[in-house]
C-alpha cells in the first residue's frame, strides 16, 4: 500500500526536514511514502473561509477516487500509538491501494475536505503548525511499522 501525505504550504524548517528524512530513510524499503507539499499559501487579504476553500480545491485535485483519505484535524478522533498501528494495519490488509493523509492550513479544512475524508484523526489535543504535524505523522507511521514488524523501537 502506498501512503501519501498531502499538506498545505511548504516545510521550511531544517529540523523538520532532517527528522522526516531520517524516518523516510528507515521506511524506504518497507513502505512507499510520498510527501506532497501544496504551495497554495493565500495572500493576507483573503478571509479564512476563502483560504479554506482555495486549499480544499488544491487538496481535492491531488486525491484519487480510490484513496482512503484521512484528514488530520485537532477535533478528530485521538488514537494511541497502538491504536494507530491497528488503524494502519487494517487499511493495509483491506485491499485499498493507497491511503492519503491530508494536513490543512492555519484555518483548518473546508467542509468539502471533511466530506471526502474516510476518517478524521487528531494527533493531539494540542495545535501544531502543519510542518510539525507532518513530522509527527511520519514518526507515528514509522512507529506503527516497527510495531507491526516486531522491531524494537516503540518502547
Short mmCIF file of C-alpha atoms in Angstrom, two decimals:
data_model
loop_
_atom_site.label_atom_id
_atom_site.label_comp_id
_atom_site.label_asym_id
_atom_site.label_seq_id
_atom_site.Cartn_x
_atom_site.Cartn_y
_atom_site.Cartn_z
CA UNK A 1 0.00 0.00 0.00
CA UNK A 2 1.21 3.47 -0.85
CA UNK A 3 0.99 6.24 1.72
CA UNK A 4 0.72 9.86 0.59
CA UNK A 5 0.93 12.81 2.94
CA UNK A 6 -0.54 15.97 1.45
CA UNK A 7 -0.03 19.24 3.25
CA UNK A 8 -0.84 22.83 2.57
CA UNK A 9 2.25 25.01 2.40
CA UNK A 10 5.92 24.19 2.34
CA UNK A 11 8.20 22.89 5.07
CA UNK A 12 10.98 25.38 5.62
CA UNK A 13 12.50 24.42 8.97
CA UNK A 14 15.65 22.36 8.59
CA UNK A 15 15.00 20.37 11.78
CA UNK A 16 11.66 19.17 10.35
CA UNK A 17 13.25 18.20 7.02
CA UNK A 18 16.06 16.34 8.80
CA UNK A 19 13.63 14.45 11.04
CA UNK A 20 11.43 13.47 8.12
CA UNK A 21 14.44 12.37 6.09
CA UNK A 22 15.56 10.09 8.92
CA UNK A 23 12.20 8.33 9.26
CA UNK A 24 11.70 8.13 5.49
CA UNK A 25 15.14 6.54 5.13
CA UNK A 26 14.16 3.93 7.74
CA UNK A 27 10.88 3.23 5.92
CA UNK A 28 12.32 3.32 2.40
CA UNK A 29 12.36 -0.41 1.74
CA UNK A 30 9.22 -1.22 3.72
CA UNK A 31 6.56 1.31 2.77
CA UNK A 32 6.30 3.63 -0.20
CA UNK A 33 5.59 7.10 1.20
CA UNK A 34 5.25 10.28 -0.79
CA UNK A 35 5.26 13.75 0.75
CA UNK A 36 3.36 16.30 -1.33
CA UNK A 37 3.57 19.99 -0.50
CA UNK A 38 0.86 22.17 -1.95
CA UNK A 39 2.22 25.66 -2.43
CA UNK A 40 -1.14 27.35 -2.15
CA UNK A 41 -0.42 29.93 0.50
CA UNK A 42 -3.04 32.63 0.30
CA UNK A 43 -2.46 36.37 0.49
CA UNK A 44 -3.18 38.01 3.84
CA UNK A 45 -6.09 39.85 2.24
CA UNK A 46 -8.08 36.60 1.88
CA UNK A 47 -10.53 35.74 4.63
CA UNK A 48 -10.40 32.39 6.48
CA UNK A 49 -13.30 30.80 4.57
CA UNK A 50 -11.85 31.79 1.20
CA UNK A 51 -8.47 30.38 2.24
CA UNK A 52 -10.05 27.08 3.30
CA UNK A 53 -11.92 26.82 0.00
CA UNK A 54 -8.78 27.56 -2.00
CA UNK A 55 -6.81 24.94 -0.06
CA UNK A 56 -9.64 22.44 -0.41
CA UNK A 57 -9.57 22.82 -4.17
CA UNK A 58 -5.84 22.09 -4.26
CA UNK A 59 -6.09 19.14 -1.86
CA UNK A 60 -9.03 17.52 -3.62
CA UNK A 61 -7.29 17.77 -7.02
CA UNK A 62 -4.46 15.61 -5.67
CA UNK A 63 -6.67 12.82 -4.32
CA UNK A 64 -7.55 9.76 -6.38
CA UNK A 65 -11.02 8.23 -6.22
CA UNK A 66 -9.52 5.05 -4.74
CA UNK A 67 -7.60 6.79 -1.93
CA UNK A 68 -8.61 6.10 1.65
CA UNK A 69 -8.47 9.69 2.90
CA UNK A 70 -7.55 10.59 6.48
CA UNK A 71 -7.95 14.24 7.44
CA UNK A 72 -5.76 15.28 10.35
CA UNK A 73 -7.71 17.73 12.47
CA UNK A 74 -7.48 18.73 16.13
CA UNK A 75 -11.18 17.80 16.50
CA UNK A 76 -10.71 14.32 15.06
CA UNK A 77 -10.57 11.01 16.88
CA UNK A 78 -7.47 10.62 19.04
CA UNK A 79 -5.71 7.28 18.90
CA UNK A 80 -2.89 5.91 20.98
CA UNK A 81 0.19 4.77 19.06
CA UNK A 82 -1.01 1.17 19.46
CA UNK A 83 -4.47 2.07 18.14
CA UNK A 84 -2.88 3.95 15.22
CA UNK A 85 -0.86 0.83 14.42
CA UNK A 86 -4.07 -1.21 14.19
CA UNK A 87 -5.75 1.55 12.18
CA UNK A 88 -2.93 1.43 9.61
CA UNK A 89 -2.70 -2.35 9.65
CA UNK A 90 -6.43 -2.65 8.96
CA UNK A 91 -6.10 -0.33 5.95
CA UNK A 92 -3.08 -2.25 4.67
CA UNK A 93 -4.93 -5.56 4.75
CA UNK A 94 -8.25 -4.22 3.47
CA UNK A 95 -7.28 -4.27 -0.18
CA UNK A 96 -7.09 -0.48 -0.51
CA UNK A 97 -4.35 0.65 -2.91
CA UNK A 98 -3.45 3.78 -1.05
CA UNK A 99 -4.03 5.90 1.99
CA UNK A 100 -3.75 9.68 1.84
CA UNK A 101 -3.25 11.74 4.97
CA UNK A 102 -4.21 15.37 4.48
CA UNK A 103 -2.92 18.21 6.64
CA UNK A 104 -4.70 21.54 6.34
CA UNK A 105 -3.55 25.06 6.81
CA UNK A 106 -3.90 27.53 9.68
CA UNK A 107 -7.68 27.75 9.42
CA UNK A 108 -8.36 24.03 9.18
CA UNK A 109 -10.37 22.27 6.48
CA UNK A 110 -13.38 23.29 4.48
CA UNK A 111 -16.46 21.10 4.66
CA UNK A 112 -15.57 19.73 1.20
CA UNK A 113 -12.44 18.07 2.59
CA UNK A 114 -14.29 16.69 5.59
CA UNK A 115 -16.92 15.18 3.28
CA UNK A 116 -14.25 13.50 1.17
CA UNK A 117 -12.42 12.10 4.21
CA UNK A 118 -12.98 8.47 5.15
CA UNK A 119 -11.62 9.18 8.64
CA UNK A 120 -10.75 12.26 10.70
CA UNK A 121 -7.94 11.78 13.21
CA UNK A 122 -6.18 14.03 15.68
CA UNK A 123 -2.55 13.57 16.63
CA UNK A 124 -3.14 15.52 19.85
CA UNK A 125 -5.49 17.90 21.58
CA UNK A 126 -2.67 20.41 21.14
CA UNK A 127 -2.45 22.52 17.99
CA UNK A 128 0.72 22.19 15.90
CA UNK A 129 1.98 24.01 12.81
CA UNK A 130 1.40 21.89 9.70
CA UNK A 131 5.16 21.33 9.31
CA UNK A 132 5.46 19.80 12.78
CA UNK A 133 2.26 17.81 12.26
CA UNK A 134 3.82 16.23 9.20
CA UNK A 135 6.96 15.25 11.11
CA UNK A 136 4.88 13.76 13.94
CA UNK A 137 2.80 11.82 11.43
CA UNK A 138 5.86 10.37 9.66
CA UNK A 139 7.28 9.32 13.03
CA UNK A 140 3.99 7.67 14.01
CA UNK A 141 3.87 5.79 10.71
CA UNK A 142 7.38 4.56 11.37
CA UNK A 143 6.44 3.62 14.96
CA UNK A 144 3.39 1.70 13.71
CA UNK A 145 5.57 -0.10 11.15
CA UNK A 146 8.04 -1.20 13.84
CA UNK A 147 5.19 -2.47 15.99
CA UNK A 148 3.77 -4.48 13.08
CA UNK A 149 7.15 -5.98 12.28
CA UNK A 150 8.25 -6.57 15.87
CA UNK A 151 11.23 -4.23 15.53
CA UNK A 152 12.48 -2.80 18.82
CA UNK A 153 11.83 0.93 18.64
CA UNK A 154 8.47 1.71 20.16
CA UNK A 155 9.35 1.01 23.79
#
